[in-house]
Amino acid sequence: METLFYIFLFIFGTLFGSFASVLIYRLKSGEKGIFLGRSHCKTCNRTLSALELIPIFSWLFSLGKCRGCKQKISIIYPLLEVSTGLVFMFVGVFLVDFEKIFLLNALEIGKLFFWIFVSFITILYIFYDLLFTEIHEGIMVVGIFTAFTGLFLNNFWKINALVLGKQNLAFIEIFSSLALGMLILGFLYIIMLKGLKEIYDAGILIFIGFLLFFYKTTFPETNFSENAILSGIIGAYAIFIFFFLQIVLSGGRALGGGDLRIGIMIGLILGINYSFIGIFLGYLVGSVIGIGILIKSKKSGKSTEVPFGPFLGTGFFLTIFFSTSILEIIRNYFFLL
C-alpha cells in the first residue's frame, strides 16, 4: 500500500508538471485564461488531443515533435514532468508519515498538501528561470504568501498542545510575531519594489534588525528557533542581507531582484537552522554546473547566461529532503556544528 502511495504521488506529480508547462508559457506570453482553455502548439496553434496531453509518453510517442507542424518540442518539457513527479514522490517519502496519512490524520494530510504546493511553486520558478532567465513576480508572491501562512498555522497549531493557563501567553506571542513578520516582509518588499538608494536600503535593513532586537527584549522568554514565524523571518532576513550585499558589490551583475524573492521564500521555510545550508548547497550545485557551462561556452565561442534560480531551488530541495544526512556530513567532515 505504501509503495502504491508513492507511485500515485509520482503520477500526480507528472500531471502537475504537465500543467506547470502550460502555466509557465501562459504567464510569460500573457495569454488569457491561464487556468482555462485548451492546450495548443505554440508554433502552429493546433489544439492538442487528449493523447498528446499524457505526461512524458506523449513526448516520447511523438518523437519530440508536433504532429501537425513537425516543429521540435524541447526536451525541457518532459524533464519538467519527470522532475515534478520525482519531487512529489520525495515529499511522500521524506516529509510525511504514510501511516498517519493512511489513518486520515488531518495534520499530516495538511502537511502533505503544504509541501506539495511549496514544491510545485519551486518547480515553477526553477523552470521559468531556465526557460526565460527571469523570475515571475506572481509565482514568488504566491510562494512567499504560502510559506508565511504555513508558518502562522504551524505556530497556531501548537496552542492546542499547551496546558490551560499558558495559552493566553502563547496567543500573545503568536500574534505579535505574526504582526512583526508581516511588517518585516513589507519592509523587504519596499526595498525590492521601490528601487531606493543603497544608503536608504541599508537603513531599512538596520531598522529591521532593531525591530528583532526590540521584540527579543520585550519577550525575553521567546525562543526564536522554536517560533516558526520568527525563525522563518530571521532566515529570510539573513539571506536577503547576504544577497543584497552581493548585488551592491557586483553592481547588480551577480544576482537580481528575482533571486531576492527566492531567498525570502527559502528563508521563511528553512528558518534559522537550515537557511544557509540550503543556500550553500545551491551555490555548490551552481558552481559545479556553472563551471561546466562556462567551459563549454568558451569552447564554442558563445557567451551563455546562467540563471541562478534553478540552483537555489535545487539547494532548497536537497535541504528539505536530506537535511539530516547533510548535517551529519557537515559534522563529520567540516566540523562546523
Tab-separated table of C-alpha atoms in Angstrom:
chain	number	residue	atom	x	y	z
A	1	MET	CA	0.000	0.000	0.000
A	2	GLU	CA	2.822	2.399	0.857
A	3	THR	CA	4.504	1.725	-2.497
A	4	LEU	CA	1.224	2.435	-4.292
A	5	PHE	CA	1.006	5.731	-2.406
A	6	TYR	CA	4.427	6.788	-3.699
A	7	ILE	CA	3.565	5.677	-7.246
A	8	PHE	CA	0.362	7.709	-7.038
A	9	LEU	CA	2.324	10.774	-5.917
A	10	PHE	CA	4.717	10.360	-8.860
A	11	ILE	CA	1.859	10.115	-11.376
A	12	PHE	CA	0.082	13.010	-9.661
A	13	GLY	CA	3.312	14.992	-9.924
A	14	THR	CA	3.728	14.340	-13.659
A	15	LEU	CA	0.197	15.655	-14.220
A	16	PHE	CA	1.074	18.787	-12.275
A	17	GLY	CA	4.309	19.021	-14.260
A	18	SER	CA	2.303	18.993	-17.484
A	19	PHE	CA	0.070	21.718	-16.056
A	20	ALA	CA	3.166	23.663	-14.969
A	21	SER	CA	4.491	23.760	-18.544
A	22	VAL	CA	1.216	25.317	-19.723
A	23	LEU	CA	1.138	27.731	-16.779
A	24	ILE	CA	4.735	28.869	-17.359
A	25	TYR	CA	4.124	29.518	-21.063
A	26	ARG	CA	0.901	31.453	-20.449
A	27	LEU	CA	2.413	33.532	-17.646
A	28	LYS	CA	5.221	34.564	-19.980
A	29	SER	CA	3.095	35.163	-23.074
A	30	GLY	CA	0.290	36.899	-21.197
A	31	GLU	CA	-2.210	34.613	-22.887
A	32	LYS	CA	-5.692	34.929	-21.435
A	33	GLY	CA	-7.165	32.060	-19.491
A	34	ILE	CA	-4.107	30.961	-17.510
A	35	PHE	CA	-6.065	28.185	-15.815
A	36	LEU	CA	-8.601	27.621	-18.593
A	37	GLY	CA	-8.557	26.977	-22.315
A	38	ARG	CA	-7.279	24.050	-24.360
A	39	SER	CA	-3.561	23.355	-24.713
A	40	HIS	CA	-2.166	24.044	-28.171
A	41	CYS	CA	1.060	24.008	-30.170
A	42	LYS	CA	2.916	27.297	-29.742
A	43	THR	CA	4.048	27.226	-33.383
A	44	CYS	CA	1.006	26.177	-35.450
A	45	ASN	CA	-1.641	26.842	-32.752
A	46	ARG	CA	-3.161	23.388	-33.297
A	47	THR	CA	-5.276	22.199	-30.357
A	48	LEU	CA	-3.689	19.150	-28.744
A	49	SER	CA	-5.648	15.913	-28.488
A	50	ALA	CA	-6.163	14.048	-25.211
A	51	LEU	CA	-3.422	11.540	-26.112
A	52	GLU	CA	-0.968	14.395	-26.668
A	53	LEU	CA	-1.544	15.588	-23.110
A	54	ILE	CA	-0.360	12.389	-21.408
A	55	PRO	CA	2.748	13.370	-19.409
A	56	ILE	CA	6.123	12.036	-20.623
A	57	PHE	CA	4.687	9.413	-23.004
A	58	SER	CA	3.118	11.945	-25.374
A	59	TRP	CA	6.568	13.458	-25.982
A	60	LEU	CA	8.150	10.015	-26.478
A	61	PHE	CA	5.463	8.728	-28.854
A	62	SER	CA	5.552	11.901	-30.958
A	63	LEU	CA	9.386	11.668	-31.097
A	64	GLY	CA	9.643	15.132	-29.596
A	65	LYS	CA	7.790	16.831	-32.469
A	66	CYS	CA	4.394	18.426	-33.009
A	67	ARG	CA	2.196	16.057	-35.010
A	68	GLY	CA	0.862	18.975	-37.013
A	69	CYS	CA	3.751	21.240	-37.995
A	70	LYS	CA	6.579	18.809	-37.056
A	71	GLN	CA	8.245	21.539	-35.009
A	72	LYS	CA	10.603	20.132	-32.379
A	73	ILE	CA	9.332	20.175	-28.802
A	74	SER	CA	12.043	20.988	-26.277
A	75	ILE	CA	13.175	18.127	-24.042
A	76	ILE	CA	12.793	20.503	-21.109
A	77	TYR	CA	9.037	19.763	-21.022
A	78	PRO	CA	9.276	16.007	-20.314
A	79	LEU	CA	12.113	16.835	-17.896
A	80	LEU	CA	9.724	19.199	-16.126
A	81	GLU	CA	7.111	16.448	-15.851
A	82	VAL	CA	9.587	13.838	-14.579
A	83	SER	CA	11.103	16.321	-12.102
A	84	THR	CA	7.715	17.244	-10.672
A	85	GLY	CA	6.784	13.569	-10.346
A	86	LEU	CA	10.001	12.754	-8.506
A	87	VAL	CA	9.711	15.766	-6.199
A	88	PHE	CA	6.110	14.906	-5.259
A	89	MET	CA	7.168	11.317	-4.587
A	90	PHE	CA	10.078	12.510	-2.405
A	91	VAL	CA	7.624	14.635	-0.419
A	92	GLY	CA	5.753	11.437	0.430
A	93	VAL	CA	8.929	9.514	1.240
A	94	PHE	CA	10.801	12.093	3.335
A	95	LEU	CA	8.394	14.719	4.661
A	96	VAL	CA	5.219	12.942	5.786
A	97	ASP	CA	4.297	9.817	7.728
A	98	PHE	CA	2.454	7.356	5.473
A	99	GLU	CA	0.769	5.572	8.399
A	100	LYS	CA	-0.768	8.834	9.601
A	101	ILE	CA	-1.864	9.676	6.054
A	102	PHE	CA	-3.457	6.227	5.767
A	103	LEU	CA	-5.309	6.832	9.052
A	104	LEU	CA	-6.565	10.183	7.660
A	105	ASN	CA	-4.724	12.272	10.243
A	106	ALA	CA	-5.773	15.848	9.424
A	107	LEU	CA	-2.460	17.433	10.437
A	108	GLU	CA	-0.401	15.006	8.359
A	109	ILE	CA	-2.661	15.448	5.326
A	110	GLY	CA	-2.294	19.207	5.753
A	111	LYS	CA	1.494	18.808	5.799
A	112	LEU	CA	1.325	16.735	2.626
A	113	PHE	CA	-0.660	19.369	0.737
A	114	PHE	CA	1.545	22.187	2.058
A	115	TRP	CA	4.763	20.523	0.902
A	116	ILE	CA	3.265	19.534	-2.439
A	117	PHE	CA	2.181	23.118	-3.085
A	118	VAL	CA	5.520	24.579	-1.969
A	119	SER	CA	7.310	22.059	-4.189
A	120	PHE	CA	5.079	22.982	-7.130
A	121	ILE	CA	5.862	26.688	-6.705
A	122	THR	CA	9.577	25.858	-6.518
A	123	ILE	CA	9.351	23.785	-9.706
A	124	LEU	CA	7.564	26.698	-11.392
A	125	TYR	CA	10.259	29.274	-10.654
A	126	ILE	CA	13.074	26.822	-11.446
A	127	PHE	CA	11.785	26.041	-14.936
A	128	TYR	CA	10.521	29.576	-15.596
A	129	ASP	CA	14.040	30.817	-14.919
A	130	LEU	CA	15.555	28.036	-17.042
A	131	LEU	CA	13.352	28.927	-19.999
A	132	PHE	CA	13.340	32.719	-19.790
A	133	THR	CA	16.240	33.640	-17.416
A	134	GLU	CA	13.911	35.658	-15.209
A	135	ILE	CA	11.672	35.139	-12.191
A	136	HIS	CA	7.952	35.835	-12.480
A	137	GLU	CA	6.671	38.150	-9.748
A	138	GLY	CA	3.319	36.378	-9.448
A	139	ILE	CA	4.919	32.991	-8.791
A	140	MET	CA	7.041	34.377	-5.979
A	141	VAL	CA	4.187	36.345	-4.364
A	142	VAL	CA	2.153	33.130	-4.138
A	143	GLY	CA	5.192	31.223	-2.847
A	144	ILE	CA	6.034	33.757	-0.133
A	145	PHE	CA	2.378	34.048	0.931
A	146	THR	CA	2.083	30.249	1.138
A	147	ALA	CA	5.290	29.942	3.162
A	148	PHE	CA	4.264	32.665	5.617
A	149	THR	CA	0.757	31.215	6.005
A	150	GLY	CA	2.290	27.815	6.736
A	151	LEU	CA	4.454	29.349	9.465
A	152	PHE	CA	1.441	31.002	11.084
A	153	LEU	CA	-0.592	27.778	11.040
A	154	ASN	CA	2.401	25.894	12.454
A	155	ASN	CA	2.551	28.297	15.401
A	156	PHE	CA	-1.211	28.350	15.870
A	157	TRP	CA	-1.413	24.557	15.977
A	158	LYS	CA	0.995	24.476	18.925
A	159	ILE	CA	-1.576	26.194	21.141
A	160	ASN	CA	-3.628	23.000	21.263
A	161	ALA	CA	-0.686	21.193	22.866
A	162	LEU	CA	-0.261	23.737	25.663
A	163	VAL	CA	-1.687	23.277	29.137
A	164	LEU	CA	-4.504	25.594	30.179
A	165	GLY	CA	-3.106	28.800	31.646
A	166	LYS	CA	-0.252	29.160	29.179
A	167	GLN	CA	-2.461	29.514	26.118
A	168	ASN	CA	-3.035	33.240	26.629
A	169	LEU	CA	0.714	33.846	26.618
A	170	ALA	CA	1.006	31.689	23.521
A	171	PHE	CA	-1.661	33.735	21.739
A	172	ILE	CA	0.220	36.948	22.540
A	173	GLU	CA	3.480	35.516	21.219
A	174	ILE	CA	1.903	34.089	18.069
A	175	PHE	CA	0.010	37.203	17.036
A	176	SER	CA	2.821	39.589	17.986
A	177	SER	CA	5.255	37.514	15.920
A	178	LEU	CA	2.692	37.486	13.093
A	179	ALA	CA	2.498	41.286	13.149
A	180	LEU	CA	6.293	41.590	13.291
A	181	GLY	CA	6.708	39.120	10.430
A	182	MET	CA	4.231	40.956	8.204
A	183	LEU	CA	5.937	44.269	8.976
A	184	ILE	CA	9.398	42.934	8.129
A	185	LEU	CA	8.190	41.332	4.889
A	186	GLY	CA	6.628	44.672	3.988
A	187	PHE	CA	9.946	46.453	4.522
A	188	LEU	CA	11.807	43.885	2.410
A	189	TYR	CA	9.313	44.376	-0.402
A	190	ILE	CA	9.742	48.150	-0.176
A	191	ILE	CA	13.446	47.640	-0.886
A	192	MET	CA	12.718	45.336	-3.831
A	193	LEU	CA	9.870	47.286	-5.433
A	194	LYS	CA	10.808	50.918	-4.884
A	195	GLY	CA	14.420	50.761	-6.060
A	196	LEU	CA	15.590	53.047	-3.264
A	197	LYS	CA	19.149	54.286	-2.997
A	198	GLU	CA	21.586	51.894	-1.341
A	199	ILE	CA	22.007	54.054	1.752
A	200	TYR	CA	18.245	54.000	2.394
A	201	ASP	CA	18.108	50.256	1.721
A	202	ALA	CA	20.829	49.711	4.313
A	203	GLY	CA	18.927	51.926	6.736
A	204	ILE	CA	15.786	49.812	6.342
A	205	LEU	CA	17.758	46.604	6.902
A	206	ILE	CA	19.340	48.044	10.059
A	207	PHE	CA	15.900	49.131	11.290
A	208	ILE	CA	14.617	45.565	10.766
A	209	GLY	CA	17.482	44.325	12.947
A	210	PHE	CA	16.443	46.848	15.600
A	211	LEU	CA	12.836	45.559	15.453
A	212	LEU	CA	14.008	41.992	16.040
A	213	PHE	CA	16.194	43.125	18.962
A	214	PHE	CA	13.296	45.113	20.451
A	215	TYR	CA	10.992	42.089	20.163
A	216	LYS	CA	13.525	39.878	21.925
A	217	THR	CA	13.908	42.349	24.805
A	218	THR	CA	10.115	42.697	25.076
A	219	PHE	CA	9.551	38.924	25.054
A	220	PRO	CA	12.814	37.578	26.538
A	221	GLU	CA	11.443	34.059	27.029
A	222	THR	CA	10.718	33.674	23.313
A	223	ASN	CA	12.903	31.087	21.608
A	224	PHE	CA	13.374	32.343	18.055
A	225	SER	CA	14.299	28.914	16.712
A	226	GLU	CA	11.128	27.331	18.145
A	227	ASN	CA	8.753	30.059	16.969
A	228	ALA	CA	8.130	29.145	13.313
A	229	ILE	CA	7.330	32.700	12.171
A	230	LEU	CA	10.329	34.293	13.892
A	231	SER	CA	12.670	31.531	12.748
A	232	GLY	CA	11.436	31.912	9.175
A	233	ILE	CA	11.610	35.707	9.222
A	234	ILE	CA	15.178	35.680	10.553
A	235	GLY	CA	16.141	33.113	7.918
A	236	ALA	CA	14.603	35.272	5.177
A	237	TYR	CA	16.196	38.445	6.602
A	238	ALA	CA	19.656	36.862	6.781
A	239	ILE	CA	19.508	35.517	3.214
A	240	PHE	CA	18.169	38.859	1.977
A	241	ILE	CA	21.132	40.706	3.501
A	242	PHE	CA	23.562	38.150	2.032
A	243	PHE	CA	22.069	38.532	-1.463
A	244	PHE	CA	21.688	42.308	-1.118
A	245	LEU	CA	25.396	42.720	-0.361
A	246	GLN	CA	26.291	40.662	-3.430
A	247	ILE	CA	24.032	42.817	-5.609
A	248	VAL	CA	25.575	46.028	-4.255
A	249	LEU	CA	29.182	44.838	-4.510
A	250	SER	CA	28.736	43.435	-8.025
A	251	GLY	CA	26.715	46.354	-9.325
A	252	GLY	CA	23.753	44.064	-9.963
A	253	ARG	CA	25.698	41.586	-12.087
A	254	ALA	CA	25.834	38.714	-9.578
A	255	LEU	CA	22.163	38.466	-8.599
A	256	GLY	CA	18.850	40.155	-9.333
A	257	GLY	CA	15.556	41.040	-7.705
A	258	GLY	CA	14.113	37.628	-8.511
A	259	ASP	CA	16.863	35.960	-6.503
A	260	LEU	CA	15.987	38.174	-3.528
A	261	ARG	CA	12.412	36.915	-3.694
A	262	ILE	CA	13.552	33.298	-3.899
A	263	GLY	CA	15.823	33.928	-0.913
A	264	ILE	CA	12.886	35.220	1.132
A	265	MET	CA	10.776	32.148	0.323
A	266	ILE	CA	13.638	29.757	1.099
A	267	GLY	CA	14.467	31.563	4.343
A	268	LEU	CA	10.852	31.519	5.517
A	269	ILE	CA	10.563	27.770	5.044
A	270	LEU	CA	14.022	26.627	6.155
A	271	GLY	CA	14.252	29.023	9.105
A	272	ILE	CA	17.251	29.806	11.299
A	273	ASN	CA	18.706	26.309	11.384
A	274	TYR	CA	18.679	25.363	7.705
A	275	SER	CA	18.552	28.539	5.594
A	276	PHE	CA	22.255	28.874	4.950
A	277	ILE	CA	22.655	25.139	4.427
A	278	GLY	CA	20.098	25.439	1.619
A	279	ILE	CA	21.875	28.474	0.147
A	280	PHE	CA	25.287	26.796	0.480
A	281	LEU	CA	24.031	23.737	-1.401
A	282	GLY	CA	22.552	25.992	-4.078
A	283	TYR	CA	25.905	27.731	-4.538
A	284	LEU	CA	27.709	24.391	-4.528
A	285	VAL	CA	25.489	22.946	-7.266
A	286	GLY	CA	25.683	26.235	-9.160
A	287	SER	CA	29.478	26.275	-9.001
A	288	VAL	CA	29.837	22.742	-10.358
A	289	ILE	CA	27.303	23.141	-13.170
A	290	GLY	CA	28.225	26.768	-13.863
A	291	ILE	CA	31.889	25.921	-14.370
A	292	GLY	CA	30.904	23.202	-16.833
A	293	ILE	CA	28.680	25.624	-18.754
A	294	LEU	CA	31.414	28.277	-18.867
A	295	ILE	CA	33.976	25.779	-20.171
A	296	LYS	CA	31.546	24.667	-22.868
A	297	SER	CA	30.707	28.258	-23.840
A	298	LYS	CA	34.405	29.134	-24.138
A	299	LYS	CA	34.985	26.201	-26.466
A	300	SER	CA	32.007	27.153	-28.617
A	301	GLY	CA	32.838	30.862	-28.506
A	302	LYS	CA	29.296	31.741	-27.437
A	303	SER	CA	28.506	33.505	-24.186
A	304	THR	CA	25.866	31.779	-22.064
A	305	GLU	CA	23.744	33.428	-19.378
A	306	VAL	CA	23.384	31.080	-16.419
A	307	PRO	CA	20.168	31.557	-14.378
A	308	PHE	CA	20.680	31.193	-10.630
A	309	GLY	CA	17.102	30.384	-9.595
A	310	PRO	CA	17.362	26.681	-10.555
A	311	PHE	CA	20.420	26.255	-8.329
A	312	LEU	CA	18.694	27.918	-5.369
A	313	GLY	CA	15.655	25.695	-5.897
A	314	THR	CA	17.861	22.606	-6.097
A	315	GLY	CA	19.610	23.562	-2.854
A	316	PHE	CA	16.203	24.013	-1.231
A	317	PHE	CA	15.037	20.562	-2.337
A	318	LEU	CA	18.264	18.907	-1.183
A	319	THR	CA	17.840	20.525	2.230
A	320	ILE	CA	14.203	19.597	2.873
A	321	PHE	CA	14.689	16.014	1.686
A	322	PHE	CA	18.165	15.207	3.021
A	323	SER	CA	18.798	17.708	5.846
A	324	THR	CA	19.617	15.025	8.437
A	325	SER	CA	22.234	13.364	6.231
A	326	ILE	CA	23.671	16.734	5.191
A	327	LEU	CA	24.076	17.880	8.810
A	328	GLU	CA	25.807	14.602	9.627
A	329	ILE	CA	28.270	15.131	6.761
A	330	ILE	CA	28.956	18.694	7.923
A	331	ARG	CA	29.614	17.491	11.475
A	332	ASN	CA	31.920	14.692	10.362
A	333	TYR	CA	33.922	16.416	7.652
A	334	PHE	CA	33.697	20.167	8.167
A	335	PHE	CA	33.443	20.348	11.986
A	336	LEU	CA	31.049	23.275	11.722
A	337	LEU	CA	28.293	22.065	14.031
